[in-house]
Short mmCIF file of C-alpha atoms in Angstrom, two decimals:
data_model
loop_
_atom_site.label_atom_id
_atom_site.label_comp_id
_atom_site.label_asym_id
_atom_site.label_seq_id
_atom_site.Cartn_x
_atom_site.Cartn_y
_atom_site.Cartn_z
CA UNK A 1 13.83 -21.70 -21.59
CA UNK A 2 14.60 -18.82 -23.33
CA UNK A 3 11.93 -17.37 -26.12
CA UNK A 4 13.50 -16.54 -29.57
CA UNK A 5 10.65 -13.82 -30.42
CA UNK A 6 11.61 -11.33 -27.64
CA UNK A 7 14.28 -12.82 -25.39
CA UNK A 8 12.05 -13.77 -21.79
CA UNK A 9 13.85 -16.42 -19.62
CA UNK A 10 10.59 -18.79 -18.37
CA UNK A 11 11.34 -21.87 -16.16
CA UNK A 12 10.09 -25.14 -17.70
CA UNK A 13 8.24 -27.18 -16.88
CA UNK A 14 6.43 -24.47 -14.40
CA UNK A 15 5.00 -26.55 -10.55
CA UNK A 16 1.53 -26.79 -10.54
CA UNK A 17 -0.55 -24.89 -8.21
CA UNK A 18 -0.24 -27.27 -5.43
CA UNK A 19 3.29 -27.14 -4.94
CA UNK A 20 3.36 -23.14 -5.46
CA UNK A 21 1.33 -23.51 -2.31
CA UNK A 22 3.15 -25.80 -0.30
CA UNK A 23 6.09 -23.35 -1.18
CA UNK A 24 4.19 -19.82 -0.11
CA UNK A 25 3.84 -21.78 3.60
CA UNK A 26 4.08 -20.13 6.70
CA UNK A 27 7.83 -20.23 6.71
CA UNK A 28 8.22 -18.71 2.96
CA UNK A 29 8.84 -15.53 4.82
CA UNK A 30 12.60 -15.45 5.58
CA UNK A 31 13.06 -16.38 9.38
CA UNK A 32 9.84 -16.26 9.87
CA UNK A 33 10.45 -19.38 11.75
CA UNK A 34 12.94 -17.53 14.13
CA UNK A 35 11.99 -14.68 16.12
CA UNK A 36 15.56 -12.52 16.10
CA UNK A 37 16.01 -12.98 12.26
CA UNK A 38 11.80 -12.15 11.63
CA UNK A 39 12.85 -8.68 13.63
CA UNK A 40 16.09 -8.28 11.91
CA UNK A 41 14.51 -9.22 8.36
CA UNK A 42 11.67 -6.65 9.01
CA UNK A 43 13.89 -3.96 9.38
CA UNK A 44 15.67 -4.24 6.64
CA UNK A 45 12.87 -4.71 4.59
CA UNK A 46 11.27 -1.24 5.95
CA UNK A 47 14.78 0.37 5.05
CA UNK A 48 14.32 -0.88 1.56
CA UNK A 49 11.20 0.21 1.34
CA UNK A 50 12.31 3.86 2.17
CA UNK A 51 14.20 3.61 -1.00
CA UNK A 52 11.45 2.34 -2.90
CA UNK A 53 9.41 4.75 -2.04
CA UNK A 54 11.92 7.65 -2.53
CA UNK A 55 11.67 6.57 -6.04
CA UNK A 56 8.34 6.68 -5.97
CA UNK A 57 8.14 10.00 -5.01
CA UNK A 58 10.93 11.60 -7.09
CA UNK A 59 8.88 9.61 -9.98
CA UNK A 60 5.31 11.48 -9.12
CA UNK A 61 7.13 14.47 -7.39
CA UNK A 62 7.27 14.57 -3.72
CA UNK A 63 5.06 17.52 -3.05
CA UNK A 64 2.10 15.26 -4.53
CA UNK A 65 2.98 11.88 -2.93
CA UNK A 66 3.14 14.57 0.47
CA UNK A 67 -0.01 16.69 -0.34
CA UNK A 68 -2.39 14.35 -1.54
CA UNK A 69 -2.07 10.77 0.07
CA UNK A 70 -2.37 9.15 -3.38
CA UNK A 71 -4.27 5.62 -2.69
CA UNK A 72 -1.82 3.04 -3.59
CA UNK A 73 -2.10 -0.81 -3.70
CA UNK A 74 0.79 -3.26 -2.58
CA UNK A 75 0.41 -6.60 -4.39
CA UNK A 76 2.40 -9.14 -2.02
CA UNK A 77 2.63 -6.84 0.44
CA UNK A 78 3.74 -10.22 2.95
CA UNK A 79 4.43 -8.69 6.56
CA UNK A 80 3.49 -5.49 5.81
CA UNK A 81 6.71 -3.59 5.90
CA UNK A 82 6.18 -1.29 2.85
CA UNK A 83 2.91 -0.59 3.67
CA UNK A 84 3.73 0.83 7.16
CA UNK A 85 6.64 2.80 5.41
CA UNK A 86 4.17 4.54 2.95
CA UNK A 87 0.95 4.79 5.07
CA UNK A 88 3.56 6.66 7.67
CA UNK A 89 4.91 8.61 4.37
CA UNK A 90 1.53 9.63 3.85
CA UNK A 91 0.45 7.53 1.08
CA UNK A 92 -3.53 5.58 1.50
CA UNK A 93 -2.42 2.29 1.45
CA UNK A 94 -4.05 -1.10 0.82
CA UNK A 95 -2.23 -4.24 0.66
CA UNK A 96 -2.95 -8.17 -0.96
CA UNK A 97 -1.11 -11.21 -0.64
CA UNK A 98 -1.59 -15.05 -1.29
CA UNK A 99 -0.77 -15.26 2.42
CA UNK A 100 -3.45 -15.58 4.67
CA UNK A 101 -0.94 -15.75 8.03
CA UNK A 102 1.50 -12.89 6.23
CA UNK A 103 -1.83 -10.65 6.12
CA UNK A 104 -2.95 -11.35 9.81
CA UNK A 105 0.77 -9.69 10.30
CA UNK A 106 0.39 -6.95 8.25
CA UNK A 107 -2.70 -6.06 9.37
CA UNK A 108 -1.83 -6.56 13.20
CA UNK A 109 1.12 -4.04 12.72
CA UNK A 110 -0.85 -1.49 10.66
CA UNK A 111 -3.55 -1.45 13.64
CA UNK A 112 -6.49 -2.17 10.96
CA UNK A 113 -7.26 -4.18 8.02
CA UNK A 114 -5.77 -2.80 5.62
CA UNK A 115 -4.49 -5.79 3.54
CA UNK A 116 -6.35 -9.03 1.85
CA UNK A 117 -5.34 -12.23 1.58
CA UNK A 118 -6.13 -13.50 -1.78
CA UNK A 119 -5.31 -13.15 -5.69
CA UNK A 120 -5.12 -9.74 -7.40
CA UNK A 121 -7.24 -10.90 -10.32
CA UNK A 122 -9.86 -12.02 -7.79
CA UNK A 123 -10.25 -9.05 -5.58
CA UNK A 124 -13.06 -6.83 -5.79
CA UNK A 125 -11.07 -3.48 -6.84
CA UNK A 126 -12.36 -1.13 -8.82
CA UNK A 127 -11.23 -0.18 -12.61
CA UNK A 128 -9.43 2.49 -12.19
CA UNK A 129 -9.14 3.03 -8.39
CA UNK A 130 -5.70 3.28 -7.63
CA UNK A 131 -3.31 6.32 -8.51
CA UNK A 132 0.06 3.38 -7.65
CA UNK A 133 0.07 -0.06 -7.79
CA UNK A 134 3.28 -1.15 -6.18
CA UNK A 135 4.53 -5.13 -7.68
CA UNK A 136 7.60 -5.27 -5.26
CA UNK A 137 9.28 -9.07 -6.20
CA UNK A 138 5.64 -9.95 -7.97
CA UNK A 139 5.51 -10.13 -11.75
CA UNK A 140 8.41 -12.68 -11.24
CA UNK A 141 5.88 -15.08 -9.53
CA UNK A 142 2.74 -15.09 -11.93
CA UNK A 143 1.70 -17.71 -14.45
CA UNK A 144 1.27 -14.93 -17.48
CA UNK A 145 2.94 -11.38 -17.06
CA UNK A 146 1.17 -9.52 -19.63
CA UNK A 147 -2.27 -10.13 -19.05
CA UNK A 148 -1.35 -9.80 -15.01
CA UNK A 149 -0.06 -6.71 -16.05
CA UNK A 150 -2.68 -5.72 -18.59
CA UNK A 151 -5.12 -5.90 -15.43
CA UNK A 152 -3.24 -4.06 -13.24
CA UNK A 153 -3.37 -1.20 -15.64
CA UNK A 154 -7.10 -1.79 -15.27
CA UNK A 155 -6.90 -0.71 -12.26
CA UNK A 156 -4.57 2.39 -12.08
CA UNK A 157 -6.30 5.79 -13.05
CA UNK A 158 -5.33 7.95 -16.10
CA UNK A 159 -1.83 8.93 -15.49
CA UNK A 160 -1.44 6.04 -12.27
CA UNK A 161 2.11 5.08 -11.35
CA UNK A 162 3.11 1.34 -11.42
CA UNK A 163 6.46 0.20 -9.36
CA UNK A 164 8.02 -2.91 -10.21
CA UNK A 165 11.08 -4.30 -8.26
CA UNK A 166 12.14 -7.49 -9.96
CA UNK A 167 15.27 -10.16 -10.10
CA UNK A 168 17.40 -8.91 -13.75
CA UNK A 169 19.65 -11.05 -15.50
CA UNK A 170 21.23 -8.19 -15.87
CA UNK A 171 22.66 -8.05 -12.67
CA UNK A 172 26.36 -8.89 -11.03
CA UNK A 173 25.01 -11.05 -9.22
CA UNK A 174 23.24 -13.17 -11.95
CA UNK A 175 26.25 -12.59 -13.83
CA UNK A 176 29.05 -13.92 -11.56
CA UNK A 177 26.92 -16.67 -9.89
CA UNK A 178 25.88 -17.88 -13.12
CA UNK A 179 23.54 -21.02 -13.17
CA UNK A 180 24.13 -21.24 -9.46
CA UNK A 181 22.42 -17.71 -9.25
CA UNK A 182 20.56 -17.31 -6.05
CA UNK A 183 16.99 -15.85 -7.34
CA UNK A 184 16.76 -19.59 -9.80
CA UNK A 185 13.73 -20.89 -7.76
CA UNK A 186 11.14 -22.95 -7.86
CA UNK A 187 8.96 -20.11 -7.57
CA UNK A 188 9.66 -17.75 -10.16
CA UNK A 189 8.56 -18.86 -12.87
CA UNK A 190 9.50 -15.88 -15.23
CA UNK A 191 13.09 -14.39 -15.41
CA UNK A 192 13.34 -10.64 -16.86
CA UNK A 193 15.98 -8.22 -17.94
CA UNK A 194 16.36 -4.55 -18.88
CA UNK A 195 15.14 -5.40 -22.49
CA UNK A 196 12.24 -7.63 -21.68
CA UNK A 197 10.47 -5.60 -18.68
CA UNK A 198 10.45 -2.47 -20.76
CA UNK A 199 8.54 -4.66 -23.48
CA UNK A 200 6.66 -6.10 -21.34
CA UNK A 201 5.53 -2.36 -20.03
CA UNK A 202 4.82 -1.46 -23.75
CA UNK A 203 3.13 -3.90 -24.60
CA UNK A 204 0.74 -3.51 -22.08
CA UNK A 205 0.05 0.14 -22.64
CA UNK A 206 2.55 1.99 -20.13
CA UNK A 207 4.83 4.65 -20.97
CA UNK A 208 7.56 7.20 -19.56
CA UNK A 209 9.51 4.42 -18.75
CA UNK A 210 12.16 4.87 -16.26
CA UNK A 211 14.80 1.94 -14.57
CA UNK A 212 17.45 1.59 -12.28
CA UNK A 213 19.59 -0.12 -9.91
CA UNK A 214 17.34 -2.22 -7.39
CA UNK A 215 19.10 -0.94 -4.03
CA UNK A 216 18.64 -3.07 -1.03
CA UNK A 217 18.75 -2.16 3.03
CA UNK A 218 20.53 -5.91 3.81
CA UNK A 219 22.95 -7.52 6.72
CA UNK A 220 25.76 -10.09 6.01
CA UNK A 221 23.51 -11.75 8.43
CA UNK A 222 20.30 -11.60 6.19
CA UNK A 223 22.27 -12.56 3.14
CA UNK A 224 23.71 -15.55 5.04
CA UNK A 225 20.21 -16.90 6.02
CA UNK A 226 18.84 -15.94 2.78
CA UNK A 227 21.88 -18.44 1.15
CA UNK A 228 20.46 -21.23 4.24
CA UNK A 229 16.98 -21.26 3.17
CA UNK A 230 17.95 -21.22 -0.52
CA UNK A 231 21.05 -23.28 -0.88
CA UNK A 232 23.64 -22.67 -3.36
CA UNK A 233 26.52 -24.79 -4.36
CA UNK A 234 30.09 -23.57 -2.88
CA UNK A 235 28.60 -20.22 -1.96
CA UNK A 236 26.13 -21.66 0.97
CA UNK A 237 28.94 -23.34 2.76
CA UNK A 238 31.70 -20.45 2.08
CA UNK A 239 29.08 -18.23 4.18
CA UNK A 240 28.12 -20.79 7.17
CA UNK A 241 31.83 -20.30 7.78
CA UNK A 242 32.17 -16.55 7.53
CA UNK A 243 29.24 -16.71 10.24
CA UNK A 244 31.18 -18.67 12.51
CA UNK A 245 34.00 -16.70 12.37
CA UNK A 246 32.78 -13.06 12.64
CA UNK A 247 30.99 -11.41 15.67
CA UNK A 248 27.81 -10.67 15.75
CA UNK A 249 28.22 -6.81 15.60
CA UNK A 250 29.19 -7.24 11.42
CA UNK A 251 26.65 -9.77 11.55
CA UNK A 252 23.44 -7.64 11.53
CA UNK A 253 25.04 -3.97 10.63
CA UNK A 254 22.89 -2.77 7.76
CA UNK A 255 24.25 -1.83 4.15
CA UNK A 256 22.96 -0.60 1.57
CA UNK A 257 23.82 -2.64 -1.52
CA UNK A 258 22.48 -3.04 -5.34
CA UNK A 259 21.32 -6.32 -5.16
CA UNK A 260 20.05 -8.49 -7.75
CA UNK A 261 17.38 -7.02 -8.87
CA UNK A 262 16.44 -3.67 -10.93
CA UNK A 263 13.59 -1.23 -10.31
CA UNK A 264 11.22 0.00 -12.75
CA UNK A 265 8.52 3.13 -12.93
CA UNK A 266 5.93 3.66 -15.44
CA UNK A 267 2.89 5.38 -15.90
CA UNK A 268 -0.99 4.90 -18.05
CA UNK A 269 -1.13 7.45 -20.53
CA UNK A 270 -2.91 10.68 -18.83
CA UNK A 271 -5.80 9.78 -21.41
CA UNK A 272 -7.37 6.36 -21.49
CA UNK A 273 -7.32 3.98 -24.69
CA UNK A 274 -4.01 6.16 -25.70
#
């Protein structure tokens, strides 16, 4: 369903709670059921998280993400991949996810606990404690977007960074796979574009708005088991038989690709109520 005041793409009817949390199960994380494609998927995910956080630090400049171990917050941080990237980038990381089992990981392969299973709005964070709050394949996923994200600018101090990696109808993908589309789920309850997450951002009090491409570290391998866990129509078959057929070199060679998603950076003004 598509709203006629500002264009944002919400799935109707929306599940209820319960089956949101039969869905987030143990397995939600891709092969987490499957040792070799857990490893594979978590190093992938780390390589997209270097690019993610090069953004980051081109967006803040480098010498401050470098000098001053700005304390950032992952919401869904799952595994923990982009928090290892940035704590070992220098950034003071916490992490939260609806997760409790995807936490236990996180923390395990941070060495402490530096993640919380839970809901943001729950926590016990402080107004204002945060200099980047990091919603990496989030904002899709919650029941209202604005006041989720009117909170997290709660949260951020004067002149804190938000990052936002999100599924665009604006993509090629969205665009040649149509209603067979791969990110139409269950689970995301919200669809955005170009238009709608900078008036979303607005709207909620951020400015110097900046978006781009949302680059991916992926494997034809990850993409095929991605397609297995989340069927699609002519396209999941097409790939079962490209796996068959190729070695498994090709198979898990990573690529970086602009996948179906965009990123977006934005920042509280530097003075508060402003």
């Amino acid at each position: 369903m598509r709203c006629g005041r500002c264009g944002l793409v919400m799935l109707n009817p929306q599940p209820d709670d319960e089956t949101l949390a039969a869905i987030y199960g143990e397995t939600y994380f891709i092969g987490s059921d499957e040792d070799s494609l857990l490893e594979q998927g978590n190093a992938l995910k780390r390589g997209t998280a270097q690019l993610q956080l090069a953004e980051i630090s081109a967006y803040i400049g480098a010498r401050v993400a470098a000098d001053t171990h700005p304390h950032m917050l992952e919401v869904g941080c799952g595994l923990g991949n982009f928090l290892l990237e940035a704590h070992a980038a220098g950034f003071d990381v916490q992490g939260i996810d609806v997760s409790t089992d995807a936490v236990a990981t996180a923390n395990a392969a941070l060495g402490e606990d530096r993640a919380r299973a839970g809901m943001l709005e729950e926590a016990d964070f402080k107004a204002g404690q945060f200099d980047i709050i990091v919603l990496a394949d989030v904002i899709e996923h919650v029941r209202n977007p604005k006041s989720f994200m009117q909170y997290v600018r709660t949260l951020l101090k004067p002149s804190g960074v938000v990052f936002i990696a999100v599924p665009s109808l604006d993509s090629l993908s969205a665009r040649l796979m149509g209603r067979y589309w791969v990110e139409f789920k269950r689970e995301h309850l919200f669809y955005f574009n170009r238009q709608t997450i900078c008036q979303l951002l607005k709207d909620c009090g951020f400015q110097d708005i900046t978006l781009s491409p949302g680059q991916k570290v992926l494997s034809l391998g990850y993409i095929i088991g991605h397609f297995k866990q989340f069927p699609v129509p002519l396209f999941t078959p097409a790939l079962k038989v490209l796996e068959r057929l190729l070695p498994r070199a090709p198979l898990s060679r990573p690529m970086q690709i602009v996948a179906s998603g965009l990123n977006a950076l934005a920042r509280v003004p530097p003075h508060p109520g402003k």
